[in-house]
Every structure is written in structure tokens, then in C-alpha cells.
Amino acid sequence: MSAPRIGLGGVVRGWDGMERTGLNSGYLRSVSLAGGVPLILSPLIGPSYAARALDGVDGLVLTGGEDVDPAWYNADRSPLLDPPSRERDLFELALFAAARQRGVPILGICRGIQLINVALGGTLYQDLPSERPGPVNHNPAGSRTDRSHAIRLAAESLTAEALGAERTQVNSFHHQGIRDLAPRLIATGWSEDDLIEAVEGMEGEPWLLAVQWHPEEMHADAGAPERGLFKALVERAGAAAAVSVDS
Ligand code: MN
């Protein structure tokens, strides 16, 4: 079986004094290590070509980044919202819709879980510390690979199977989170303060798994359970690719 092609939502940022488009390399390394071919899908492609950009793509990763605009879930902006990107929101909402329609397997990470929840009719906390104060710091200072809080996973969920555990410690650097879960999603992971940290799609719907932490940052650790998340996506994408070649 040939390696499945995995599209990853990219970012547009200023760096080295120029506007550039790309993605943190941890995402691409994680897909490569899992046996997939990582392809950056830049928001510069634009929403009207999002479906075209997915042609030949067997799996999709919706990545971390900017806050999702609360306008998409009919909420006013909190003063603590970080600036959203209309360009990226529009592109990724179109990408998500096209991937769902085609049954392309989807892995969401951080902003990705939030975008998926909003796209399917859910809402977000725009700023956890002010809107949902609690005992867990979801955005502590420190390294991006620090495992700073525990999560528990639903037994026999895709998430638990992919990670090979029902409890684990995860890194955490997000100030937003899921408030109302979208009707087509099932929560499968929670932090100790009961914030949703993982979701899955419903039985009979396209394969979907999304997490609130950053598994891609753990790529250098060969023993990290997070490798299983990328493996699960690549395996599923490979199976779907094989079926489409056969038919
Ligand atoms: Mn967290």
C-alpha cells in the first residue's frame, strides 16, 4: 500500500519581516513518522478552492493557531479574545465541510477541535481563565513538551485505543475550549476540571478524532502515546485510499 497523502491546514504569519505561509514542522514530522505524506494546505488557497485542494488527499489534519471568530457561533467578542483570522477561518470551514462530505478522515488539534466543534454547531469558551476559572492551568508557562495536566479517556473510545491508555498526562497551551459540544460529536476525553479534551465523530459518520492538546509537539519522543493518534489517522486514510483505488 502506498503512503496516504495527509493534508494539514497551514498558517499565514509574519516572520523574518515578511508575510509567509507554512506550519510548525512538528505536525509534518508527526505525519511522516506515522507513514503518511504531509502536505501543507495554506489558507492562501482560499475557501472557493478548498475542495479542489483536497483532491487526492486521503486524510486531513486541522491544526493549532488563532482563536476562532465567535461570530461563527453567534457570540459577541470577549475583550480577551486573541485576534481571529477571517482568511483562515473561512478556508478551514470550507476544507472541513468538503472533507466531511467526501468522508475524508479528520484529526483536529487544539484550534482544530475548536473549529470542528463550531463548524458542527457547538460553542467555545473564548478565554478559559476568565469564563471558566478552575484548578487546572491550561496554559502554564514552560516548555511545549511539558506534560502539565492529566486527562481521562472514555473506555474503548477511538481516542483511548489510539493512545493505548485511559489516563495520561498531556501538554496544554490553550486559552479557549469547548463550551457547548456540537450535536454530532461525542466527548471522549476530559481534564480533571472536566473540560473536554477529546472528541470523536458518531458511529456511521466519517472518521473524526480531535484533541485539545498538542500531540505534534511530542514527535521527538519515540515512546510518546501521541504517536498513536497520527498512526490512527494515517491507517484510516490509507484504508480509505485503498478502497478508492480499487473502485
Ligand atoms: Mn488542557
Short mmCIF file of C-alpha atoms and ligand atoms in Angstrom, two decimals:
data_model
loop_
_atom_site.label_atom_id
_atom_site.label_comp_id
_atom_site.label_asym_id
_atom_site.label_seq_id
_atom_site.Cartn_x
_atom_site.Cartn_y
_atom_site.Cartn_z
CA MET A 1 0.00 0.00 0.00
CA SER A 2 1.38 3.40 -0.87
CA ALA A 3 1.70 6.05 1.80
CA PRO A 4 -1.51 8.07 2.20
CA ARG A 5 -1.45 11.79 1.45
CA ILE A 6 -2.30 13.84 4.53
CA GLY A 7 -3.31 17.50 4.11
CA LEU A 8 -2.59 19.85 7.01
CA GLY A 9 -4.17 23.28 7.48
CA GLY A 10 -1.37 25.88 7.33
CA VAL A 11 -0.92 29.36 8.76
CA VAL A 12 -0.17 32.79 7.33
CA ARG A 13 2.16 34.74 9.62
CA GLY A 14 4.77 37.44 9.59
CA TRP A 15 8.22 36.04 10.24
CA ASP A 16 11.69 37.34 9.37
CA GLY A 17 9.96 40.59 8.44
CA MET A 18 7.86 39.05 5.69
CA GLU A 19 4.41 37.56 5.32
CA ARG A 20 4.94 33.82 4.92
CA THR A 21 2.82 30.71 4.90
CA GLY A 22 3.70 27.38 6.43
CA LEU A 23 3.27 25.28 9.52
CA ASN A 24 5.16 24.22 12.64
CA SER A 25 7.30 21.33 11.49
CA GLY A 26 6.19 19.07 14.37
CA TYR A 27 2.93 18.44 12.52
CA LEU A 28 4.70 17.32 9.35
CA ARG A 29 7.27 15.24 11.25
CA SER A 30 4.47 13.50 13.15
CA VAL A 31 2.65 12.59 9.91
CA SER A 32 5.88 11.39 8.29
CA LEU A 33 6.78 9.25 11.31
CA ALA A 34 3.32 7.67 11.11
CA GLY A 35 3.89 6.71 7.46
CA GLY A 36 1.93 9.48 5.75
CA VAL A 37 2.94 12.09 3.18
CA PRO A 38 2.36 15.52 4.79
CA LEU A 39 1.09 18.33 2.54
CA ILE A 40 0.50 21.87 3.79
CA LEU A 41 -2.84 23.34 2.70
CA SER A 42 -2.39 27.11 3.05
CA PRO A 43 -5.32 29.46 3.76
CA LEU A 44 -3.97 31.42 0.76
CA ILE A 45 -5.60 28.77 -1.44
CA GLY A 46 -8.90 30.41 -0.46
CA PRO A 47 -12.28 28.93 0.50
CA SER A 48 -13.54 28.57 -3.05
CA TYR A 49 -10.67 26.19 -3.90
CA ALA A 50 -10.67 24.31 -0.59
CA ALA A 51 -12.49 21.31 -2.09
CA ARG A 52 -10.15 21.31 -5.10
CA ALA A 53 -7.15 21.38 -2.74
CA LEU A 54 -8.47 18.18 -1.16
CA ASP A 55 -8.41 16.24 -4.43
CA GLY A 56 -6.07 13.28 -3.95
CA VAL A 57 -5.83 13.92 -0.21
CA ASP A 58 -6.62 10.85 1.90
CA GLY A 59 -6.65 12.41 5.36
CA LEU A 60 -6.85 15.89 6.91
CA VAL A 61 -5.28 17.48 10.00
CA LEU A 62 -6.81 20.70 11.29
CA THR A 63 -4.00 22.34 13.26
CA GLY A 64 -3.49 24.82 16.11
CA GLY A 65 -3.37 28.59 15.93
CA GLU A 66 -5.61 31.61 16.08
CA ASP A 67 -8.80 31.91 18.09
CA VAL A 68 -11.91 31.02 16.09
CA ASP A 69 -14.11 34.07 15.45
CA PRO A 70 -17.09 33.89 17.87
CA ALA A 71 -19.25 35.36 15.11
CA TRP A 72 -19.46 31.81 13.69
CA TYR A 73 -21.34 30.72 16.82
CA ASN A 74 -23.28 33.98 17.22
CA ALA A 75 -21.43 35.27 20.27
CA ASP A 76 -20.02 38.74 20.91
CA ARG A 77 -16.26 39.03 21.16
CA SER A 78 -14.71 38.83 24.61
CA PRO A 79 -12.10 41.57 25.21
CA LEU A 80 -9.74 38.67 25.96
CA LEU A 81 -10.19 37.06 22.53
CA ASP A 82 -6.94 36.88 20.57
CA PRO A 83 -7.28 38.29 17.05
CA PRO A 84 -9.04 35.77 14.80
CA SER A 85 -8.09 35.24 11.15
CA ARG A 86 -11.09 35.52 8.84
CA GLU A 87 -8.95 34.18 5.99
CA ARG A 88 -8.02 31.05 7.90
CA ASP A 89 -11.48 30.52 9.43
CA LEU A 90 -13.18 30.69 6.03
CA PHE A 91 -10.65 28.39 4.38
CA GLU A 92 -10.71 25.75 7.12
CA LEU A 93 -14.50 25.79 7.46
CA ALA A 94 -14.67 25.10 3.71
CA LEU A 95 -11.94 22.45 3.98
CA PHE A 96 -13.76 20.74 6.85
CA ALA A 97 -17.10 20.77 5.00
CA ALA A 98 -15.52 19.28 1.86
CA ALA A 99 -13.64 16.62 3.84
CA ARG A 100 -16.79 15.60 5.72
CA GLN A 101 -18.77 15.39 2.51
CA ARG A 102 -16.15 13.09 0.96
CA GLY A 103 -15.67 11.01 4.09
CA VAL A 104 -12.00 12.00 4.39
CA PRO A 105 -10.75 11.06 7.89
CA ILE A 106 -10.02 14.11 10.05
CA LEU A 107 -7.69 14.68 13.01
CA GLY A 108 -8.22 18.00 14.85
CA ILE A 109 -5.59 19.53 17.13
CA CYS A 110 -6.16 22.47 19.55
CA ARG A 111 -7.71 25.14 17.33
CA GLY A 112 -8.73 22.15 15.17
CA ILE A 113 -11.01 20.65 17.85
CA GLN A 114 -12.49 24.11 18.41
CA LEU A 115 -13.08 24.77 14.72
CA ILE A 116 -14.70 21.35 14.25
CA ASN A 117 -16.99 21.96 17.22
CA VAL A 118 -18.02 25.36 15.88
CA ALA A 119 -18.48 24.04 12.33
CA LEU A 120 -20.90 21.41 13.66
CA GLY A 121 -22.92 23.86 15.75
CA GLY A 122 -21.10 24.00 19.10
CA THR A 123 -19.74 26.97 21.05
CA LEU A 124 -16.47 27.87 22.78
CA TYR A 125 -15.13 29.49 25.89
CA GLN A 126 -13.28 32.45 24.41
CA ASP A 127 -10.96 32.71 27.40
CA LEU A 128 -10.90 29.89 29.94
CA PRO A 129 -9.30 31.71 32.91
CA SER A 130 -11.97 34.44 32.94
CA GLU A 131 -15.00 32.42 31.78
CA ARG A 132 -14.29 29.08 33.46
CA PRO A 133 -11.85 29.57 36.31
CA GLY A 134 -10.76 26.26 37.86
CA PRO A 135 -7.94 24.29 39.41
CA VAL A 136 -6.24 23.30 36.14
CA ASN A 137 -3.97 25.79 34.36
CA HIS A 138 -4.47 25.01 30.66
CA ASN A 139 -1.82 27.48 29.57
CA PRO A 140 1.09 27.26 32.02
CA ALA A 141 4.48 28.81 31.38
CA GLY A 142 7.15 26.34 30.35
CA SER A 143 8.16 24.11 27.50
CA ARG A 144 5.68 22.99 24.85
CA THR A 145 6.53 19.38 25.66
CA ASP A 146 5.80 19.65 29.41
CA ARG A 147 3.05 17.24 30.38
CA SER A 148 1.26 19.67 32.65
CA HIS A 149 -2.15 18.13 33.37
CA ALA A 150 -3.87 14.75 33.44
CA ILE A 151 -6.70 13.61 31.20
CA ARG A 152 -9.03 10.64 31.38
CA LEU A 153 -10.45 8.94 28.31
CA ALA A 154 -13.66 7.05 27.67
CA ALA A 155 -13.03 3.29 27.75
CA GLU A 156 -12.97 1.68 24.29
CA SER A 157 -13.09 5.06 22.55
CA LEU A 158 -11.02 5.59 19.40
CA THR A 159 -9.00 8.10 21.40
CA ALA A 160 -8.16 5.63 24.19
CA GLU A 161 -7.33 2.93 21.65
CA ALA A 162 -5.09 5.26 19.64
CA LEU A 163 -3.24 6.42 22.75
CA GLY A 164 -3.16 2.95 24.29
CA ALA A 165 -4.29 4.32 27.66
CA GLU A 166 -7.36 5.55 29.51
CA ARG A 167 -5.38 8.04 31.60
CA THR A 168 -2.40 10.09 30.55
CA GLN A 169 -0.63 13.39 31.13
CA VAL A 170 -0.74 15.91 28.29
CA ASN A 171 0.86 19.20 27.36
CA SER A 172 -1.51 22.15 27.40
CA PHE A 173 -1.32 25.61 25.90
CA HIS A 174 -4.76 26.82 25.02
CA HIS A 175 -6.87 29.62 26.47
CA GLN A 176 -10.03 28.58 24.63
CA GLY A 177 -12.04 25.37 24.94
CA ILE A 178 -15.31 23.65 24.12
CA ARG A 179 -18.33 25.14 25.93
CA ASP A 180 -21.39 23.53 24.31
CA LEU A 181 -20.50 20.34 22.46
CA ALA A 182 -21.83 20.13 18.90
CA PRO A 183 -24.67 17.64 18.43
CA ARG A 184 -22.72 15.41 16.00
CA LEU A 185 -19.74 14.99 18.35
CA ILE A 186 -19.08 12.65 21.28
CA ALA A 187 -16.78 13.74 24.12
CA THR A 188 -14.17 11.05 24.85
CA GLY A 189 -11.55 12.88 26.93
CA TRP A 190 -11.63 15.28 29.89
CA SER A 191 -9.15 17.08 32.11
CA GLU A 192 -9.50 16.91 35.90
CA ASP A 193 -11.65 20.05 35.83
CA ASP A 194 -13.96 18.30 33.33
CA LEU A 195 -13.07 20.43 30.34
CA ILE A 196 -13.49 18.43 27.12
CA GLU A 197 -10.02 17.46 25.82
CA ALA A 198 -11.01 14.92 23.13
CA VAL A 199 -13.99 14.31 20.82
CA GLU A 200 -14.95 11.80 18.15
CA GLY A 201 -17.50 11.56 15.37
CA MET A 202 -20.62 9.46 15.69
CA GLU A 203 -20.90 5.86 14.61
CA GLY A 204 -21.69 5.60 10.88
CA GLU A 205 -20.26 9.07 10.16
CA PRO A 206 -16.84 9.89 8.65
CA TRP A 207 -13.86 9.09 10.92
CA LEU A 208 -13.09 12.06 13.12
CA LEU A 209 -10.92 12.43 16.19
CA ALA A 210 -9.86 15.72 17.76
CA VAL A 211 -7.86 16.69 20.84
CA GLN A 212 -7.35 19.92 22.75
CA TRP A 213 -3.66 19.37 23.48
CA HIS A 214 -0.66 19.33 21.10
CA PRO A 215 0.38 15.76 20.21
CA GLU A 216 2.63 17.05 17.40
CA GLU A 217 4.98 18.63 19.94
CA MET A 218 5.81 15.16 21.31
CA HIS A 219 7.13 13.86 17.95
CA ALA A 220 10.75 13.53 19.12
CA ASP A 221 9.74 11.01 21.82
CA ALA A 222 9.52 7.58 20.19
CA GLY A 223 7.63 6.24 23.21
CA ALA A 224 5.01 9.02 23.32
CA PRO A 225 1.42 7.72 23.23
CA GLU A 226 0.61 10.66 20.95
CA ARG A 227 2.29 8.87 18.05
CA GLY A 228 -0.75 6.60 18.12
CA LEU A 229 -3.06 9.49 17.18
CA PHE A 230 -1.18 10.15 13.94
CA LYS A 231 -0.88 6.41 13.28
CA ALA A 232 -4.65 6.03 13.67
CA LEU A 233 -5.29 8.83 11.16
CA VAL A 234 -2.73 7.55 8.64
CA GLU A 235 -4.05 3.98 8.91
CA ARG A 236 -7.60 5.11 8.39
CA ALA A 237 -6.55 7.37 5.49
CA GLY A 238 -4.59 4.50 3.94
CA ALA A 239 -7.59 2.19 4.16
CA ALA A 240 -9.82 4.81 2.52
CA ALA A 241 -7.22 5.41 -0.20
CA ALA A 242 -7.02 1.67 -0.96
CA VAL A 243 -10.81 1.46 -1.34
CA SER A 244 -10.91 4.41 -3.74
CA VAL A 245 -8.13 2.86 -5.87
CA ASP A 246 -9.99 -0.46 -6.02
CA SER A 247 -13.34 1.01 -7.00
MN MN B 1 -5.66 21.46 28.53
#
